[in-house]
Every structure is written in C-alpha cells, then in structure tokens.
Amino acid sequence: MTLRRLTTHLGLGLALGCLAFVIFGPLLNLALWAFAEQWFYPHRLPTAWGFDFWARVFRPRAGAWSSLYNTLAIALAAVALAMALAVPAGYALARLALPGRHAIMLLFLLPQAFPNLPIFVNIAAIFHQLGLAGTYTGVVLVHALPGLVYAVWIATAAFAAVDRSLEEAARNLGASPLRTFRDVTLPQALPGLLAASIFVFLDSIDEFTGTFFVGAPEITTLPLLMFNASMGGNYQVAAITALILLIPSVGFMLVIERFLKADVLSRIGR
Amino acid sequence: MTTSSSWAATLPAPPRPRIGLGLILVLPALAAIVLLYALPLVRSLLGALHDGDGFTLANVSRAATLYGRDMVFSIGVSLGSLALIAAVSIAIAGYLTLGATPWAVRALRWLYRWPLFIPFVVAGQLSRSFLSTNGMMNTALVESGLMAAESAQSFLDWRGLILTFAWKQIPFVTLLLAGAMAAVDTSHSEAARNLGAGRLRCLFQIVLPQAAPTLWVGLILSLVAMLSVLSVPMMLLSGNPTMMTAMMAHRITYYGDYGVANALGLFSYALTAVSAWVYLRLTLARETRR
C-alpha cells in the first residue's frame, strides 16, 4: 500500500473515531452513571459500581413503577386514538376523490410545521377550564395530536401503495367494498400502518412538553421523572430512567427496515 | 331500430363519485385537528394581540421589554445551530455520496444515524453529564493530553445548547440530504471529474446546488424542532438569558400571565414564518432563474 493511501486510511479512521466518540461518548457516559454508586471528581471512572440506585428507583413508593405504567398506558391509548382517526382518513385521502385534498393534507401538516409549545400552553389553559387538566384523558389527547400528523401521512402513503388491481379483482369476484377493505387492502397496508403506530408510540413515550403543561403534577411520566431527577442533581436515577426510555427507541431503530418498505416511504407526501 | 335517447336510457347510470363517504371518513381526524390545534392556535393569537377590550400591542411590547435578551439569544442559538447542522450534514452526506473508500462509507452510514431516535429529554440529560466541567468531554481531552486540566470549562451555556441541538438534528438533516444527493444524476459529477474537478469541487458546485432545496427543508424543520423544545434549555441553562420556550414556561408557571406568554409564542411563530418565507423566496428565485 502506498504511503498516500495509508495516510488516507489513517486519516479516515481517525475522523470516524472522533465521530464515534461524539456519538457514543455521551451514551457511554449515561451507562456509566446508571451503574455507578459513587462517582466524584477527580476520579475518571466511578469509584463504586452497583445496582443500588436501580433498587432505589424501583422501590414501591419511589414513583418509577407508576411513571412507567402511566407512560405505557398513555402511549398505547394515544396510539389507539391516533390510528382510529388516521386509518379512515388515510384511506379516504389515498383512494377516494376528495374536494380540496391538497388543502386537507396541508392542514394535517400544520401541527408539525410550527412550534408547538404555544399550542400546548393554550391547550392546557382550555383543558383547565374543561376540567381535563391533570387527567389521563387530557394527556392522551395531547399526546395523540403530534402523532396524528405522522399517522395520517404514513397511513395515506401505505394505502396508496396497495395494488389497486387486486382490489378491483376482489370487487369483480363479488366482494363488497367493506370486505375488500378488510381482506385485501388492510393486510397489504398493515406494515405501513404498524410503522405509523410505532412512530406514534415512540413520540408519546418521549413527549415531555405536553405532559409538563397538561399532566403535571398529578400525572408523572418517565420523561417528567427523568427531568425532575436530573434537576434535583440525582444523576444516577436520571441515567437509569433515560436508559429505560432509550430501549424502545433504539429497538425500533434496529428493526425499522422490516416495516417501512421503500415503496411506502416514497409515497409519503404525494 | 331504437332511438338513441331510449337506448341511452337502458344503460346503467354512471357511478356517482363517493365524495360523501370520503368526507365522512376524514371528518373525525379533521375535527381532532381543529379542536386540538386550530382552536388553541386561535386562542394563542388572540391572547397575544387581544386584551379584554380589544386589539392591543401591550402584551407584545411587555414581552419585548422583559424578554428581549432571550429573544435575541434564541435567534442567535438557532442560527448557530443551523449553521453547524448545515456544515456537518453537508460534510457527512457529501462523503456518503462521493466517498471513495468503501469501508469508510459503510462505517459512516451505520454510525451517523444513532442520535436520530434519541428523544430531546434524554439528549438534555446526556449533555448535562457530558459537557460539564468534570464531564466525559473534558476528561477525555485532558487524559489524551490535548488540554491542560486547569483549562477545563463547563459547556453548559449557549455552546452546550448549540452542540446538543446539532447532535440531535444532524442525523435527521443528513438523512434527508443524503437521499437528495443520491437522487442527483451521477453523470453530472462524473463529467466534472473527467474534466479534472476534485471531489470537493464536485460536491459544492455540482451535487449540492441540486440537493439544496432538501437541505433548506431539513433546516426549517430543525428550526421548528429547536423552537419547540422545553426540556433541553431548562436542563442545560440556569438563569438568563435562555431560550424562549423556557421563558414561556416560566411566565406561565410563576405568573400565570398568558398574555405575555402568548406574545412570546407569537414571536416564535414569526421566526418560523420568516425562515419559511426566506426558503420560498430562494426556491422562487431558483425557478425564475431557469
């Protein structure tokens, strides 16, 4: 190998190494804090390791179990609500003739096109008047809103990707529209719809701002718990909660290719 | 022989377009958007510009007086982050498209996506422990001899904010940009290489101009994300100045002053609208130049 090629490879390796440090360094730091029992300056690594803080986090009255339960229950409810609204809307936008279709799709884009903090603030005020603040219903509604945007767009793309000729063949053989939808269209759109559900689920699990305004202090979710622990200076608890939050996100990233196929992705936005 | 009219009458009626069904199916989702988004949006605008009596700019002027520094800070941090995001995304996407070393391209493609699925709350916590005076960043620099131990400083200020926002948003923008660059016809850069252009020149003069609209879209979406995040400014910064989102939350939580908080919200809308307008002007200029 010539010297020039060697130096090129060395330089590339160094650059990639720096990038890996920038990306994985903070994550490694988080893992260290999660398993550290004692870590004070100027030690480079924790002086005592252990699961002590894990036990503290998951003590019955520490609040982590209820936060975990709240987070999962709210996320599942938000997914159910968002998909119940998005599947019919996606089918209508993809298959049926709608007047003002572009205007409607644009309307479904707006919640993601502008900063949503003022929206959450005012939703909280409105919910306060309606008595929905601090209730599960209120929080689920707030979580379902950003998810609805993704859900409608991906559902539209998923239904548009279904082969029309198969539907027409089913209708030709005498199936009713509802039966065609149930037995032909829906199974083919299912991977895309599942991907949309996962997006909404992850979005809801990670939602902090909405829960901060609508749910606190009655309802605590994992992000709120992590935030409180971090602001209180308890880095171990914050790191443990952060790790729990990371598991679904990273897990999804590793399996995303199975659900979001290229032909569905290419239709988002049409 | 039948007349044409009676023959036409025997044909089945053409199917009526099923507009009614479509509207019914879309209606629940539309209603949700209207109730959960349009209504609070209107309330936010009214709260900012409307008093009990009528149209007023009092809230806006009070917000500017109280939080003027934070507004400037937010703009500065946003612009700084966008510049960093653009630079690094162009570098990574450019290398993925034009890189000549296969193993490096594969490694980079696997590597850059990791922060994409990490939520902002967790990113805030990551930064808090990584960028502090005794955090891993300073420790690594000191251990590797690149810095003296006394010059370790805490990055938990505007620099930490810019770094955190960039860390989180670069994979997203790179993903969009790499897709757009891959869609650019390779014959263009091949022709340029044939004429002697280096790869860097190909990137900036051939590939990037054609992929630029996607870059702008990614940057605007990143701006919207940065103006929506509450957790990161609250976790990284203490006191003033800080991002508008933290100030809005502060105003609501401690004063219950929705007027000024909504005026701050109006300002963040204006910032987004300005950047969208800049994007539209740029794309329009491109179209008319052709």
Coordinates of C-alpha atoms in Angstrom, one line a residue:
Chain A
M1 CA 0.0 0.0 0.0
T2 CA 1.4 3.4 -0.9
L3 CA 2.1 5.9 1.8
R4 CA -0.6 8.2 0.5
R5 CA -3.2 5.5 0.7
L6 CA -2.1 4.6 4.2
T7 CA -2.3 8.1 5.4
T8 CA -5.7 8.5 3.8
H9 CA -7.0 5.4 5.6
L10 CA -5.4 6.5 8.9
G11 CA -7.0 9.9 8.5
L12 CA -10.4 8.4 7.7
G13 CA -10.1 6.1 10.7
L14 CA -9.2 9.0 13.0
A15 CA -12.1 11.1 11.7
L16 CA -14.5 8.2 12.1
G17 CA -13.1 7.5 15.6
C18 CA -13.8 11.1 16.6
L19 CA -17.3 10.9 15.3
A20 CA -17.9 7.7 17.1
F21 CA -16.7 9.4 20.3
V22 CA -19.0 12.3 19.8
I23 CA -22.0 10.0 19.1
F24 CA -21.3 7.2 21.6
G25 CA -19.4 9.1 24.3
P26 CA -22.5 10.7 25.8
L27 CA -24.3 7.3 25.7
L28 CA -21.4 5.6 27.4
N29 CA -21.4 8.3 30.0
L30 CA -25.0 7.7 30.6
A31 CA -24.4 3.9 31.0
L32 CA -21.6 4.6 33.5
W33 CA -23.8 6.9 35.6
A34 CA -26.6 4.3 35.5
F35 CA -24.4 1.7 37.1
A36 CA -22.3 3.9 39.4
E37 CA -22.9 4.1 43.1
Q38 CA -20.2 6.7 43.8
W39 CA -18.6 9.0 41.3
F40 CA -16.9 12.1 42.5
Y41 CA -14.3 14.4 40.9
P42 CA -11.4 13.9 40.2
H43 CA -11.9 10.2 39.6
R44 CA -12.1 9.3 35.9
L45 CA -14.4 6.4 36.5
P46 CA -16.9 5.6 39.2
T47 CA -15.3 4.5 42.5
A48 CA -18.2 2.2 43.3
W49 CA -20.3 0.2 41.0
G50 CA -23.6 -1.5 41.6
F51 CA -27.3 -1.8 41.2
D52 CA -28.0 0.2 44.4
F53 CA -29.7 3.0 42.5
W54 CA -31.7 0.6 40.4
A55 CA -33.1 -0.8 43.6
R56 CA -33.9 2.7 44.8
V57 CA -35.6 3.7 41.5
F58 CA -37.8 0.6 41.5
R59 CA -38.8 0.7 45.2
P60 CA -42.5 0.5 45.5
R61 CA -43.0 4.1 46.7
A62 CA -40.3 5.8 44.6
G63 CA -42.8 6.5 41.8
A64 CA -40.9 4.8 39.0
W65 CA -43.4 2.0 38.6
S66 CA -46.4 4.4 38.4
S67 CA -44.5 6.6 36.0
L68 CA -43.7 3.6 33.8
Y69 CA -47.3 2.4 34.0
N70 CA -48.5 5.9 33.1
T71 CA -46.1 6.2 30.2
L72 CA -47.0 2.9 28.7
A73 CA -50.8 3.2 29.2
I74 CA -50.9 6.8 27.8
A75 CA -48.8 5.8 24.8
L76 CA -51.0 2.8 24.0
A77 CA -54.1 4.9 24.3
A78 CA -52.6 7.6 22.2
V79 CA -51.7 5.0 19.5
A80 CA -55.3 3.6 19.6
L81 CA -56.8 7.1 19.3
A82 CA -54.5 8.3 16.6
M83 CA -54.8 5.2 14.5
A84 CA -58.6 5.1 14.9
L85 CA -58.7 8.6 13.4
A86 CA -55.9 8.1 10.9
V87 CA -56.8 4.8 9.2
P88 CA -60.2 6.1 7.8
A89 CA -58.7 9.4 6.9
G90 CA -55.7 7.8 5.2
Y91 CA -57.9 5.5 3.2
A92 CA -60.1 8.4 2.1
L93 CA -57.2 10.6 1.2
A94 CA -55.5 7.8 -0.8
R95 CA -58.4 6.1 -2.5
L96 CA -61.4 8.3 -2.6
A97 CA -62.0 11.5 -4.5
L98 CA -62.0 14.4 -2.0
P99 CA -62.5 18.0 -2.8
G100 CA -59.7 20.1 -1.5
R101 CA -57.5 17.0 -0.9
H102 CA -54.3 19.1 -1.0
A103 CA -55.7 21.6 1.4
I104 CA -56.7 18.8 3.8
M105 CA -53.2 17.2 3.6
L106 CA -51.7 20.6 4.2
L107 CA -53.9 21.1 7.3
F108 CA -52.6 17.8 8.6
L109 CA -49.1 19.0 8.2
L110 CA -49.5 22.2 10.2
P111 CA -49.1 20.9 13.7
Q112 CA -45.5 19.9 12.8
A113 CA -44.8 23.0 10.7
F114 CA -44.9 25.5 13.6
P115 CA -43.5 25.4 17.1
N116 CA -46.0 23.5 19.3
L117 CA -45.2 25.0 22.7
P118 CA -47.7 27.9 22.5
I119 CA -50.3 25.3 21.4
F120 CA -49.6 23.1 24.4
V121 CA -49.8 26.1 26.7
N122 CA -53.2 27.1 25.4
I123 CA -54.5 23.5 25.3
A124 CA -53.5 23.4 29.0
A125 CA -55.5 26.5 29.6
I126 CA -58.5 25.2 27.7
F127 CA -58.3 21.9 29.5
H128 CA -58.1 23.7 32.8
Q129 CA -61.5 25.3 32.1
L130 CA -62.9 21.9 30.9
G131 CA -61.6 20.1 34.0
L132 CA -59.4 17.9 31.8
A133 CA -56.0 19.1 33.1
G134 CA -54.2 16.5 35.1
T135 CA -56.4 13.7 33.9
Y136 CA -55.4 10.7 31.7
T137 CA -57.9 11.8 29.0
G138 CA -56.3 15.2 28.7
V139 CA -52.8 13.8 28.5
V140 CA -53.8 11.2 25.9
L141 CA -55.4 13.8 23.8
V142 CA -52.3 16.0 23.9
H143 CA -50.1 13.0 23.0
A144 CA -52.3 12.0 20.2
L145 CA -52.1 15.3 18.4
P146 CA -48.5 15.3 17.1
G147 CA -48.8 11.5 16.5
L148 CA -52.0 12.1 14.4
V149 CA -49.9 14.1 11.9
Y150 CA -47.4 11.2 11.3
A151 CA -50.2 8.7 11.4
V152 CA -52.3 10.3 8.7
W153 CA -49.4 10.9 6.4
I154 CA -48.0 7.4 6.7
A155 CA -51.4 5.8 6.5
T156 CA -52.1 7.7 3.3
A157 CA -48.9 6.5 1.8
A158 CA -49.5 2.9 3.0
F159 CA -52.9 2.8 1.4
A160 CA -51.7 4.4 -1.8
A161 CA -49.0 1.7 -2.1
V162 CA -51.6 -1.1 -2.2
D163 CA -52.1 -2.5 -5.6
R164 CA -55.4 -1.3 -7.0
S165 CA -55.7 -4.2 -9.4
L166 CA -56.0 -6.6 -6.5
E167 CA -58.9 -4.6 -5.0
E168 CA -60.6 -4.4 -8.4
A169 CA -60.2 -8.2 -8.8
A170 CA -61.8 -8.7 -5.5
R171 CA -64.7 -6.4 -6.4
N172 CA -65.1 -8.3 -9.7
L173 CA -65.4 -11.5 -7.9
G174 CA -68.3 -10.1 -5.9
A175 CA -66.8 -8.8 -2.6
S176 CA -68.4 -5.8 -1.0
P177 CA -66.3 -2.7 -0.5
L178 CA -66.1 -3.3 3.2
R179 CA -65.0 -6.9 2.6
T180 CA -62.4 -5.8 0.1
F181 CA -61.0 -3.3 2.5
R182 CA -60.9 -5.9 5.3
D183 CA -59.5 -8.8 3.4
V184 CA -57.4 -7.2 0.6
T185 CA -56.5 -3.6 1.3
L186 CA -55.9 -3.7 5.0
P187 CA -53.5 -6.7 5.1
Q188 CA -51.3 -5.1 2.5
A189 CA -51.3 -1.7 4.1
L190 CA -50.6 -3.3 7.5
P191 CA -46.8 -3.0 7.6
G192 CA -47.0 0.8 6.9
L193 CA -49.8 1.2 9.5
L194 CA -47.7 -0.7 12.0
A195 CA -44.8 1.6 11.3
A196 CA -47.1 4.6 11.9
S197 CA -48.3 3.1 15.2
I198 CA -44.7 2.7 16.3
F199 CA -43.9 6.3 15.4
V200 CA -46.9 7.5 17.5
F201 CA -45.9 5.2 20.3
L202 CA -42.3 6.4 20.4
D203 CA -43.5 10.0 20.1
S204 CA -45.8 9.6 23.0
I205 CA -43.2 7.9 25.2
D206 CA -40.8 10.7 24.7
E207 CA -43.3 13.5 25.0
F208 CA -42.2 16.0 27.7
T209 CA -43.6 19.4 26.9
G210 CA -47.2 18.3 26.6
T211 CA -47.2 16.3 29.8
F212 CA -45.4 19.1 31.6
F213 CA -48.3 21.5 30.9
V214 CA -51.3 19.3 30.9
G215 CA -50.4 16.4 33.2
A216 CA -48.1 17.7 35.9
P217 CA -48.2 17.4 38.8
E218 CA -51.0 14.7 39.0
I219 CA -49.7 12.5 36.2
T220 CA -46.0 11.7 36.0
T221 CA -44.5 10.0 33.0
L222 CA -41.0 8.7 32.6
P223 CA -39.7 11.9 30.8
L224 CA -41.0 14.0 33.7
L225 CA -39.5 11.7 36.2
M226 CA -36.1 11.9 34.5
F227 CA -36.3 15.7 34.2
N228 CA -37.1 16.0 38.0
A229 CA -34.3 13.6 38.9
S230 CA -31.8 15.5 36.7
M231 CA -32.8 18.9 38.0
G232 CA -32.5 17.6 41.5
G233 CA -28.9 16.6 40.9
N234 CA -29.6 12.9 41.1
Y235 CA -27.6 11.8 38.0
Q236 CA -27.9 8.1 38.8
V237 CA -31.7 8.0 38.8
A238 CA -31.8 10.3 35.8
A239 CA -29.4 8.0 33.9
I240 CA -31.4 4.9 34.8
T241 CA -34.7 6.4 33.7
A242 CA -33.0 7.7 30.5
L243 CA -31.8 4.2 29.7
I244 CA -35.3 2.8 30.2
L245 CA -36.6 5.5 27.8
L246 CA -33.9 4.6 25.2
I247 CA -34.8 0.9 25.0
P248 CA -37.9 1.2 22.8
S249 CA -36.3 3.9 20.6
V250 CA -33.1 2.1 19.8
G251 CA -35.0 -1.2 19.5
F252 CA -37.2 0.4 16.9
M253 CA -34.3 1.8 15.0
L254 CA -32.8 -1.6 14.7
V255 CA -36.0 -3.2 13.2
I256 CA -37.3 -0.3 11.2
E257 CA -36.4 -1.7 7.9
R258 CA -38.8 -4.6 8.3
F259 CA -41.9 -2.4 8.5
L260 CA -41.2 0.7 6.5
K261 CA -40.6 -0.5 3.0
A262 CA -39.2 1.7 0.3
D263 CA -42.4 1.9 -1.8
V264 CA -44.3 3.1 1.2
L265 CA -41.7 5.7 2.1
S266 CA -41.5 7.0 -1.4
R267 CA -45.2 7.8 -1.3
I268 CA -45.2 10.0 1.8
G269 CA -46.2 13.4 0.7
R270 CA -48.0 12.6 -2.6
Chain B
M1 CA -84.4 0.4 -34.5
T2 CA -84.4 2.2 -31.2
T3 CA -83.8 5.9 -30.9
S4 CA -80.6 7.0 -29.3
S5 CA -82.3 8.5 -26.3
S6 CA -84.2 5.3 -25.3
W7 CA -81.1 3.3 -25.9
A8 CA -79.1 5.6 -23.7
A9 CA -81.8 5.2 -21.0
T10 CA -81.2 1.5 -20.8
L11 CA -77.5 2.0 -19.9
P12 CA -76.7 1.8 -16.2
A13 CA -76.3 5.1 -14.5
P14 CA -72.7 6.2 -14.3
P15 CA -71.4 5.8 -10.7
R16 CA -71.8 8.9 -8.5
P17 CA -68.4 10.0 -7.1
R18 CA -68.2 8.9 -3.5
I19 CA -67.3 12.3 -2.2
G20 CA -69.7 11.9 0.7
L21 CA -68.1 8.8 2.1
G22 CA -64.6 10.3 1.8
L23 CA -65.6 13.4 3.7
I24 CA -67.2 11.3 6.4
L25 CA -64.1 9.2 6.8
V26 CA -61.8 12.3 7.1
L27 CA -64.1 14.2 9.4
P28 CA -63.1 12.7 12.7
A29 CA -59.4 13.3 12.1
L30 CA -60.2 16.8 10.8
A31 CA -62.3 17.5 13.9
A32 CA -59.5 16.4 16.1
I33 CA -57.0 18.8 14.4
V34 CA -59.5 21.6 14.5
L35 CA -60.3 21.1 18.2
L36 CA -56.8 20.3 19.4
Y37 CA -54.7 22.5 17.1
A38 CA -56.7 25.3 15.4
L39 CA -58.6 26.3 18.5
P40 CA -55.6 26.7 20.7
L41 CA -53.8 28.4 17.9
V42 CA -56.5 31.0 17.6
R43 CA -56.6 31.4 21.3
S44 CA -52.8 31.9 21.3
L45 CA -53.0 34.6 18.7
L46 CA -55.9 36.3 20.5
G47 CA -54.2 36.1 23.8
A48 CA -51.2 37.8 22.4
L49 CA -52.9 40.6 20.5
H50 CA -56.2 40.9 22.3
D51 CA -57.0 42.4 25.7
G52 CA -60.3 42.2 27.5
D53 CA -61.3 45.3 25.4
G54 CA -59.8 45.0 22.0
F55 CA -56.7 44.7 19.8
T56 CA -53.7 45.8 21.7
L57 CA -49.9 45.5 21.4
A58 CA -49.3 45.9 25.2
N59 CA -48.5 42.2 25.6
V60 CA -46.1 42.2 22.7
S61 CA -44.3 45.3 23.9
R62 CA -44.1 44.0 27.5
A63 CA -42.8 40.7 26.2
A64 CA -40.1 42.5 24.2
T65 CA -39.1 44.6 27.2
L66 CA -38.9 41.7 29.7
Y67 CA -37.6 39.1 27.4
G68 CA -35.8 41.0 24.6
R69 CA -32.4 39.5 25.6
D70 CA -33.9 36.0 25.5
M71 CA -35.4 36.6 22.1
V72 CA -32.0 37.7 20.7
F73 CA -30.4 34.7 22.5
S74 CA -32.9 32.3 20.9
I75 CA -32.3 33.7 17.4
G76 CA -28.5 33.5 17.9
V77 CA -28.6 30.0 19.2
S78 CA -30.9 28.9 16.4
L79 CA -28.8 30.4 13.7
G80 CA -25.6 29.0 15.2
S81 CA -27.1 25.5 15.5
L82 CA -28.5 25.7 11.9
A83 CA -25.0 26.7 10.6
L84 CA -23.4 23.8 12.5
I85 CA -26.1 21.4 11.3
A86 CA -25.7 22.5 7.7
A87 CA -21.9 22.3 7.7
V88 CA -21.7 18.8 9.3
S89 CA -24.7 17.4 7.3
I90 CA -23.2 18.6 4.0
A91 CA -19.9 17.0 5.0
I92 CA -21.4 13.7 6.0
A93 CA -23.9 13.5 3.2
G94 CA -21.2 14.6 0.7
Y95 CA -18.9 11.9 1.9
L96 CA -21.6 9.2 1.7
T97 CA -22.3 10.2 -1.9
L98 CA -18.8 10.9 -3.2
G99 CA -16.6 8.9 -0.8
A100 CA -14.0 6.7 -2.4
T101 CA -13.2 4.3 0.4
P102 CA -16.0 1.7 0.7
W103 CA -15.3 0.6 4.3
A104 CA -15.4 4.2 5.5
V105 CA -18.6 5.0 3.7
R106 CA -20.3 1.9 5.2
A107 CA -19.0 2.7 8.7
L108 CA -20.2 6.3 8.4
R109 CA -23.6 5.2 7.2
W110 CA -24.0 2.9 10.2
L111 CA -22.6 5.5 12.6
Y112 CA -24.3 8.8 11.9
R113 CA -27.9 7.6 12.4
W114 CA -27.7 6.7 16.1
P115 CA -28.8 10.1 17.7
L116 CA -31.8 10.1 15.4
F117 CA -34.1 8.1 17.7
I118 CA -32.9 9.6 21.0
P119 CA -35.5 11.9 22.4
F120 CA -34.7 15.5 23.3
V121 CA -35.2 14.9 27.0
V122 CA -32.6 12.2 27.0
A123 CA -30.3 14.3 24.9
G124 CA -30.6 17.0 27.5
Q125 CA -29.5 14.6 30.2
L126 CA -26.7 13.3 28.1
S127 CA -25.4 16.8 27.6
R128 CA -25.7 17.7 31.2
S129 CA -23.3 15.0 32.3
F130 CA -21.1 15.0 29.2
L131 CA -20.4 18.7 28.8
S132 CA -20.0 19.7 32.5
T133 CA -16.6 20.7 33.9
N134 CA -16.0 17.2 35.1
G135 CA -17.9 15.5 32.3
M136 CA -16.6 13.0 29.9
M137 CA -15.7 15.5 27.2
N138 CA -13.3 17.5 29.4
T139 CA -12.0 14.3 30.9
A140 CA -11.2 12.8 27.5
L141 CA -9.5 15.9 26.3
V142 CA -7.3 16.1 29.5
E143 CA -6.5 12.4 29.5
S144 CA -5.4 12.5 25.9
G145 CA -3.2 15.4 26.6
L146 CA -5.0 17.8 24.3
M147 CA -5.8 20.2 27.1
A148 CA -4.5 21.1 30.5
A149 CA -6.6 20.2 33.4
E150 CA -6.9 23.8 34.6
S151 CA -8.5 25.0 31.3
A152 CA -11.4 22.6 31.6
Q153 CA -14.6 24.7 31.4
S154 CA -18.2 23.9 31.6
F155 CA -20.0 24.0 28.3
L156 CA -23.4 24.3 30.0
D157 CA -24.3 27.6 28.3
W158 CA -25.1 28.7 24.7
R159 CA -22.3 26.4 23.4
G160 CA -23.8 23.4 25.0
L161 CA -27.2 24.3 23.6
I162 CA -25.9 24.6 20.1
L163 CA -24.0 21.3 20.4
T164 CA -27.0 19.5 21.8
F165 CA -29.3 20.7 19.2
A166 CA -26.8 19.9 16.5
W167 CA -26.1 16.5 17.9
K168 CA -29.8 15.6 17.8
Q169 CA -30.7 17.2 14.4
I170 CA -27.7 16.4 12.3
P171 CA -28.7 12.8 11.6
F172 CA -32.1 13.9 10.5
V173 CA -30.9 16.6 8.1
T174 CA -28.1 14.3 6.8
L175 CA -30.7 11.6 6.2
L176 CA -32.8 13.9 4.0
L177 CA -29.8 15.4 2.3
A178 CA -28.1 12.1 1.6
G179 CA -31.3 10.9 -0.1
A180 CA -31.5 14.1 -2.2
M181 CA -27.8 13.8 -3.1
A182 CA -28.2 10.2 -4.1
A183 CA -31.0 11.2 -6.4
V184 CA -28.7 13.6 -8.3
D185 CA -27.6 12.1 -11.6
T186 CA -24.1 10.7 -11.2
S187 CA -23.3 11.5 -14.8
H188 CA -23.0 15.2 -13.8
S189 CA -20.3 14.6 -11.2
E190 CA -18.6 12.0 -13.5
A191 CA -18.5 14.6 -16.3
A192 CA -16.9 17.1 -13.9
R193 CA -14.4 14.5 -12.6
N194 CA -13.5 13.7 -16.2
L195 CA -12.7 17.4 -16.8
G196 CA -10.4 17.3 -13.8
A197 CA -12.5 18.6 -10.9
G198 CA -11.7 17.4 -7.5
R199 CA -14.4 15.7 -5.4
L200 CA -14.7 18.6 -3.1
R201 CA -15.4 20.9 -6.0
C202 CA -17.9 18.3 -7.4
L203 CA -19.7 18.5 -4.1
F204 CA -20.0 22.2 -3.8
Q205 CA -20.6 23.1 -7.5
I206 CA -22.5 20.1 -8.9
V207 CA -24.2 17.9 -6.3
L208 CA -25.0 20.4 -3.5
P209 CA -26.8 23.0 -5.7
Q210 CA -29.1 20.3 -6.9
A211 CA -29.8 18.9 -3.5
A212 CA -30.1 22.4 -1.8
P213 CA -34.0 22.5 -1.6
T214 CA -34.0 19.4 0.6
L215 CA -31.3 21.0 2.8
W216 CA -33.4 24.0 3.3
V217 CA -36.5 21.9 4.2
G218 CA -34.4 20.0 6.7
L219 CA -33.0 23.2 8.2
I220 CA -36.5 24.7 8.6
L221 CA -37.9 21.5 10.2
S222 CA -34.9 21.6 12.6
L223 CA -35.6 25.2 13.4
V224 CA -39.2 24.3 14.3
A225 CA -38.0 21.5 16.5
M226 CA -35.5 23.7 18.3
L227 CA -38.1 26.4 19.0
S228 CA -40.4 23.7 20.4
V229 CA -38.0 22.0 22.8
L230 CA -38.6 22.9 26.5
S231 CA -36.5 20.2 28.3
V232 CA -33.1 21.0 26.8
P233 CA -32.9 24.7 27.7
M234 CA -34.3 24.0 31.2
M235 CA -31.8 21.3 31.8
L236 CA -28.7 23.0 30.4
L237 CA -29.1 26.6 31.4
S238 CA -29.8 28.2 34.7
G239 CA -31.0 31.8 34.8
N240 CA -30.9 34.3 31.9
P241 CA -30.6 34.5 29.1
T242 CA -32.2 31.3 27.9
M243 CA -34.4 30.1 25.1
M244 CA -37.9 31.5 24.6
T245 CA -39.5 28.2 25.4
A246 CA -38.1 28.1 28.9
M247 CA -39.2 31.7 29.4
M248 CA -42.8 30.9 28.2
A249 CA -43.0 28.0 30.7
H250 CA -41.5 30.3 33.4
R251 CA -44.1 33.0 32.7
I252 CA -47.0 30.6 32.9
T253 CA -45.8 28.6 35.9
Y254 CA -44.8 31.5 38.1
Y255 CA -47.0 34.4 37.0
G256 CA -49.9 32.8 35.2
D257 CA -49.5 35.5 32.6
Y258 CA -50.9 34.1 29.4
G259 CA -50.8 37.4 27.6
V260 CA -47.1 37.8 27.7
A261 CA -46.5 34.1 27.2
N262 CA -48.7 34.1 24.1
A263 CA -46.8 37.1 22.8
L264 CA -43.6 35.1 23.1
G265 CA -45.4 32.3 21.2
L266 CA -46.3 34.8 18.6
F267 CA -42.6 35.7 18.3
S268 CA -41.6 32.1 17.7
Y269 CA -44.3 31.8 15.0
A270 CA -42.9 34.9 13.4
L271 CA -39.4 33.5 13.5
T272 CA -40.6 30.3 11.8
A273 CA -42.6 32.2 9.2
V274 CA -39.7 34.4 8.3
S275 CA -37.5 31.4 7.7
A276 CA -40.2 29.8 5.6
W277 CA -40.5 33.0 3.6
V278 CA -36.8 33.0 3.1
Y279 CA -37.0 29.4 1.8
L280 CA -39.9 30.3 -0.6
R281 CA -38.0 33.3 -1.9
L282 CA -34.9 31.2 -2.5
T283 CA -36.9 28.4 -4.3
L284 CA -38.8 31.0 -6.3
A285 CA -35.5 32.7 -7.3
R286 CA -34.2 29.3 -8.5
E287 CA -37.3 28.7 -10.5
T288 CA -37.3 32.1 -12.2
R289 CA -33.6 31.8 -13.0
R290 CA -34.2 28.7 -15.1

